[in-house]
Coordinates of C-alpha atoms in Angstrom, one line a residue:
M1 CA 116.1 -11.8 109.3
T2 CA 115.6 -13.5 112.7
Q3 CA 112.4 -14.9 114.0
Q4 CA 112.5 -12.2 116.6
P5 CA 114.2 -8.8 116.5
P6 CA 117.9 -8.9 117.6
P7 CA 118.5 -8.7 121.4
A8 CA 118.4 -5.2 122.8
G9 CA 121.6 -3.7 124.1
P10 CA 122.7 -0.6 125.9
A11 CA 122.9 1.3 122.6
D12 CA 119.6 0.0 121.4
P13 CA 116.9 1.6 123.7
P14 CA 113.2 1.7 122.9
D15 CA 111.9 4.9 121.4
G16 CA 109.8 6.6 124.1
P17 CA 108.3 5.1 127.2
A18 CA 106.7 1.6 127.2
P19 CA 102.9 1.3 127.2
P20 CA 101.6 0.7 130.7
D21 CA 102.2 -2.9 132.0
L22 CA 104.8 -3.6 129.3
P23 CA 108.5 -4.0 129.7
D24 CA 110.5 -1.9 127.3
R25 CA 111.7 -4.9 125.3
V26 CA 108.1 -6.2 124.8
A27 CA 106.9 -2.8 123.9
R28 CA 109.5 -2.3 121.2
T29 CA 109.2 -5.8 119.7
Y30 CA 105.4 -5.4 119.2
G31 CA 105.4 -1.7 118.5
E32 CA 108.2 -0.2 116.4
L33 CA 109.7 -3.5 115.3
D34 CA 106.3 -5.2 114.6
L35 CA 107.1 -8.9 115.0
S36 CA 104.2 -9.8 112.7
T37 CA 106.3 -8.7 109.7
V38 CA 109.2 -11.0 110.4
P39 CA 109.5 -13.7 107.6
A40 CA 109.5 -16.6 110.0
F41 CA 106.0 -15.6 111.0
A42 CA 104.6 -15.6 107.5
G43 CA 100.9 -14.7 107.6
G44 CA 101.2 -12.5 110.7
F45 CA 99.8 -14.9 113.4
I46 CA 103.1 -14.8 115.4
N47 CA 103.3 -18.4 116.7
F48 CA 105.5 -21.4 116.2
G49 CA 102.6 -23.4 114.6
Y50 CA 101.1 -26.8 115.0
W51 CA 102.1 -28.8 112.0
T52 CA 100.6 -32.3 112.2
G53 CA 97.6 -31.6 110.0
L54 CA 99.5 -30.6 106.9
P55 CA 98.6 -32.4 103.7
G56 CA 101.0 -34.5 101.7
P57 CA 104.0 -36.7 102.6
A58 CA 105.5 -35.9 106.0
D59 CA 109.0 -35.5 104.6
R60 CA 108.2 -33.1 101.7
P61 CA 109.6 -29.6 101.6
L62 CA 107.6 -27.1 103.7
T63 CA 106.2 -24.1 102.0
E64 CA 105.1 -20.6 103.2
A65 CA 101.5 -21.8 102.8
D66 CA 102.4 -24.7 105.2
R67 CA 103.8 -22.2 107.6
I68 CA 100.6 -20.1 107.6
R69 CA 98.5 -23.2 107.9
S70 CA 100.5 -24.3 110.9
E71 CA 99.9 -21.0 112.7
Q72 CA 96.1 -21.3 112.0
D73 CA 96.1 -24.9 113.1
L74 CA 97.5 -23.9 116.5
Y75 CA 94.5 -21.7 117.0
R76 CA 92.2 -24.5 115.8
L77 CA 93.8 -27.0 118.3
V78 CA 93.1 -24.6 121.2
L79 CA 89.6 -23.6 120.0
G80 CA 88.8 -27.3 119.7
A81 CA 89.0 -27.5 123.5
F82 CA 85.7 -25.7 123.8
D83 CA 82.5 -27.8 123.9
R84 CA 79.7 -26.4 121.8
P85 CA 81.1 -22.9 121.4
R86 CA 78.4 -21.7 119.0
G87 CA 76.8 -18.5 120.1
R88 CA 79.1 -18.1 123.1
T89 CA 81.2 -15.1 124.1
A90 CA 85.0 -15.6 123.8
L91 CA 88.1 -13.6 124.9
D92 CA 91.4 -13.9 123.1
V93 CA 94.1 -12.8 125.5
G94 CA 97.2 -11.5 123.7
C95 CA 95.4 -11.3 120.3
G96 CA 98.1 -9.5 118.4
R97 CA 96.8 -8.5 114.9
G98 CA 93.5 -10.3 115.7
L99 CA 93.8 -12.9 113.0
G100 CA 93.2 -15.7 115.4
S101 CA 90.2 -13.8 116.9
A102 CA 88.7 -13.5 113.4
L103 CA 89.4 -17.2 112.7
A104 CA 87.6 -18.1 115.9
L105 CA 84.6 -16.1 114.9
R106 CA 84.5 -17.3 111.4
E107 CA 85.1 -21.1 111.9
Y108 CA 83.6 -21.8 115.4
G109 CA 80.3 -19.9 115.3
L110 CA 81.0 -17.9 118.4
G111 CA 78.5 -15.2 119.2
T112 CA 81.1 -12.6 120.1
V113 CA 84.9 -12.6 120.1
I114 CA 86.8 -10.0 122.0
G115 CA 90.5 -9.7 121.1
M116 CA 92.6 -8.1 123.8
D117 CA 96.2 -7.1 123.7
A118 CA 98.3 -5.0 126.1
H119 CA 100.0 -3.1 123.3
P120 CA 98.1 -0.2 121.7
D121 CA 99.9 -0.7 118.3
Q122 CA 98.7 -4.3 118.2
I123 CA 95.1 -3.2 118.8
A124 CA 95.4 -0.6 116.0
R125 CA 96.8 -3.3 113.7
A126 CA 94.0 -5.7 114.6
R127 CA 91.4 -3.2 113.8
E128 CA 93.1 -2.4 110.5
A129 CA 93.6 -6.1 109.6
N130 CA 90.0 -6.9 110.3
A131 CA 88.4 -3.7 108.9
T132 CA 86.2 -5.6 106.6
L133 CA 84.7 -7.7 109.4
L134 CA 84.3 -4.6 111.6
A135 CA 82.7 -2.4 108.9
P136 CA 79.1 -1.4 109.5
G137 CA 76.7 -3.9 107.9
A138 CA 79.3 -6.7 107.8
D139 CA 78.2 -10.1 109.2
A140 CA 80.6 -9.7 112.1
T141 CA 79.5 -6.2 113.1
G142 CA 79.1 -6.1 116.8
R143 CA 80.4 -9.7 117.2
L144 CA 84.1 -8.9 116.8
E145 CA 85.8 -6.2 118.9
F146 CA 89.3 -5.3 120.1
L147 CA 90.3 -3.7 123.3
Q148 CA 93.5 -2.8 125.0
G149 CA 94.1 -4.5 128.3
A150 CA 96.7 -6.4 130.4
A151 CA 96.4 -10.1 131.2
Q152 CA 96.6 -9.4 134.9
R153 CA 93.9 -6.6 134.7
I154 CA 91.3 -7.7 132.2
P155 CA 88.9 -4.7 131.6
L156 CA 85.8 -6.8 131.5
P157 CA 83.0 -7.5 134.1
D158 CA 82.9 -10.5 136.4
G159 CA 81.4 -13.6 134.8
S160 CA 81.1 -12.1 131.3
I161 CA 83.1 -14.7 129.3
D162 CA 82.3 -18.3 128.3
C163 CA 85.5 -19.2 126.5
L164 CA 88.9 -17.7 127.3
F165 CA 91.8 -18.6 125.0
S166 CA 95.4 -17.4 124.6
V167 CA 97.8 -18.5 121.9
E168 CA 101.5 -18.0 122.4
A169 CA 101.2 -15.0 124.7
A170 CA 101.7 -16.3 128.2
Q171 CA 105.5 -16.4 127.9
H172 CA 105.3 -12.6 128.1
F173 CA 103.1 -12.5 131.2
R174 CA 105.1 -11.1 134.1
D175 CA 102.3 -12.1 136.6
L176 CA 100.9 -15.5 135.7
P177 CA 99.0 -15.8 139.0
G178 CA 97.4 -12.5 138.4
F179 CA 96.3 -13.6 134.9
A180 CA 94.9 -16.8 136.4
R181 CA 92.9 -14.9 139.0
E182 CA 91.6 -12.6 136.3
A183 CA 90.7 -15.5 134.1
A184 CA 88.7 -17.1 136.9
R185 CA 87.0 -13.8 137.6
V186 CA 85.8 -13.1 134.0
L187 CA 84.7 -16.6 133.2
R188 CA 81.1 -17.5 133.8
P189 CA 80.2 -20.5 135.9
G190 CA 81.0 -23.5 133.7
G191 CA 83.2 -21.4 131.4
R192 CA 86.4 -22.8 130.0
L193 CA 90.0 -21.7 129.5
A194 CA 92.5 -23.0 126.9
L195 CA 96.0 -21.7 126.7
T196 CA 99.0 -22.7 124.6
T197 CA 102.6 -21.6 124.6
F198 CA 106.1 -22.8 125.4
F199 CA 107.2 -23.3 129.1
A200 CA 110.3 -24.5 130.9
R201 CA 110.0 -28.0 132.1
T202 CA 111.6 -27.4 135.5
R203 CA 113.0 -24.6 137.6
A204 CA 116.5 -25.8 136.8
A205 CA 115.7 -25.6 133.1
A206 CA 114.3 -22.1 133.6
R207 CA 117.7 -21.0 135.0
V208 CA 119.6 -22.4 132.0
L209 CA 117.3 -21.1 129.2
P210 CA 118.5 -17.4 129.2
A211 CA 122.0 -18.6 128.2
L212 CA 120.6 -20.5 125.2
L213 CA 117.8 -18.3 123.9
P214 CA 118.1 -14.5 123.7
P215 CA 114.4 -13.7 124.3
Y216 CA 114.8 -15.0 127.9
A217 CA 118.0 -13.0 128.4
D218 CA 116.8 -9.7 127.0
G219 CA 113.5 -9.5 128.8
L220 CA 111.1 -10.4 125.9
D221 CA 110.1 -13.7 127.4
V222 CA 109.8 -15.2 130.9
P223 CA 110.9 -18.8 131.5
H224 CA 107.8 -19.8 133.3
V225 CA 107.7 -23.5 134.6
V226 CA 104.8 -25.5 133.2
D227 CA 103.8 -27.1 136.6
E228 CA 103.8 -23.6 138.2
A229 CA 101.6 -22.3 135.5
A230 CA 99.2 -25.1 136.0
G231 CA 99.4 -24.5 139.8
A232 CA 98.5 -20.9 139.3
L233 CA 95.3 -21.8 137.5
T234 CA 94.4 -24.2 140.3
A235 CA 95.2 -21.7 143.0
A236 CA 92.9 -19.2 141.3
G237 CA 90.0 -21.6 141.7
L238 CA 89.8 -23.1 138.3
R239 CA 89.0 -26.8 138.1
E240 CA 90.1 -29.8 136.1
V241 CA 93.4 -28.2 135.1
R242 CA 95.0 -30.3 132.4
V243 CA 98.4 -30.1 130.8
R244 CA 99.2 -31.7 127.5
S245 CA 102.5 -31.6 125.6
I246 CA 102.3 -31.0 121.9
G247 CA 106.0 -30.5 121.2
D248 CA 106.1 -33.4 118.8
G249 CA 103.9 -31.4 116.5
V250 CA 105.7 -28.1 116.9
W251 CA 109.5 -28.1 117.3
E252 CA 110.9 -30.5 114.6
Y253 CA 108.6 -29.2 111.9
Y254 CA 109.3 -25.6 112.7
D255 CA 113.0 -26.2 112.7
R256 CA 112.7 -28.0 109.3
Y257 CA 110.9 -24.9 107.9
M258 CA 113.6 -22.6 109.2
A259 CA 116.3 -24.9 107.7
Q260 CA 114.7 -24.7 104.3
Q261 CA 114.6 -20.9 104.2
P262 CA 118.0 -19.4 103.0
G263 CA 117.5 -16.3 105.2
L264 CA 116.6 -18.2 108.3
R265 CA 118.5 -21.5 108.4
D266 CA 121.5 -20.1 110.4
E267 CA 119.6 -18.0 112.9
W268 CA 119.5 -18.5 116.7
P269 CA 115.7 -19.5 116.8
R270 CA 116.8 -22.9 115.7
R271 CA 118.1 -23.4 119.2
Y272 CA 114.5 -24.0 120.3
L273 CA 114.7 -27.5 118.9
T274 CA 117.9 -28.0 120.9
A275 CA 116.1 -26.8 124.1
Y276 CA 113.3 -29.2 123.4
E277 CA 115.6 -32.2 122.6
T278 CA 117.7 -31.6 125.7
G279 CA 114.6 -31.4 128.0
L280 CA 114.7 -27.7 128.8
L281 CA 111.4 -26.6 127.4
D282 CA 108.3 -27.9 125.5
Y283 CA 105.1 -26.6 124.0
Y284 CA 101.9 -27.2 126.0
V285 CA 98.2 -26.8 125.9
L286 CA 96.7 -26.0 129.3
T287 CA 92.9 -26.3 129.8
A288 CA 90.7 -25.6 132.9
G289 CA 87.2 -24.8 133.8
A290 CA 85.4 -22.4 136.0
D291 CA 83.3 -23.9 138.9
R292 CA 79.7 -24.4 137.7
D293 CA 78.4 -23.4 141.1
A294 CA 80.6 -20.2 141.4
R295 CA 78.9 -16.9 141.7
P296 CA 80.3 -13.6 140.3
A297 CA 81.9 -11.4 142.9
G298 CA 79.3 -9.4 144.9
D299 CA 76.5 -11.8 143.9
T300 CA 74.4 -13.1 146.8
P301 CA 71.8 -15.8 146.9

């Protein structure tokens, strides 16, 4: 089975209308097809993983446990960008099944974590997957919640979030500047943003990628350019925007894992390593901060 569902074609339409703000291909991939069940995403976190913290010799065979650990470690890498997160309020944009939201709450001592996803099926899955944490009387009762919302229209008040994170979701955002403006709006003064996903390195690369990788051709992903993504955060008023490449801890290991799985070794997702090695795309962490002196909209001295 492929890492992602096979590209859609004229004879393969989605069943029913897409949820609001979602292109048909995105709606079907995260709805009916449920990408979290694809073997390449063992554990259900739905990301390529960050592999540098795995135990044992670097050249040993990679296991399913390693794959799950890599997906968790990508969240840990992003969450590590927040200084003293204990007791703070966090928003996970594009939370999927909410496993990363739960990890953030469990391991980083956040006061509240809000998982948000644009797809109603993903919100339903997140609530089901985290039912124990959400149950009345559980330690996380009232501290973990899931809501449906689009990245470019976050359904939260101004200045209500301390830590905003997003793990491998921004490649789906059709309106990155809109997301950046919303992130700046919901962050409290001094709040922080940390985002990770794969981006095209240049505009020329963005034009080439759809011919190499089906998700760009069929409308699942958008070949955003990394410098333009960083520029959108700056234009939205966020400060100290930083871009860090982490591809050396992502692509080769992920490809090795795929090569070691009989059902995955010949599939098209192995072209991501080709795209990385030929300079077309990379995996990045982007961080930024809200102005400490900023006031929420409508607030006057």
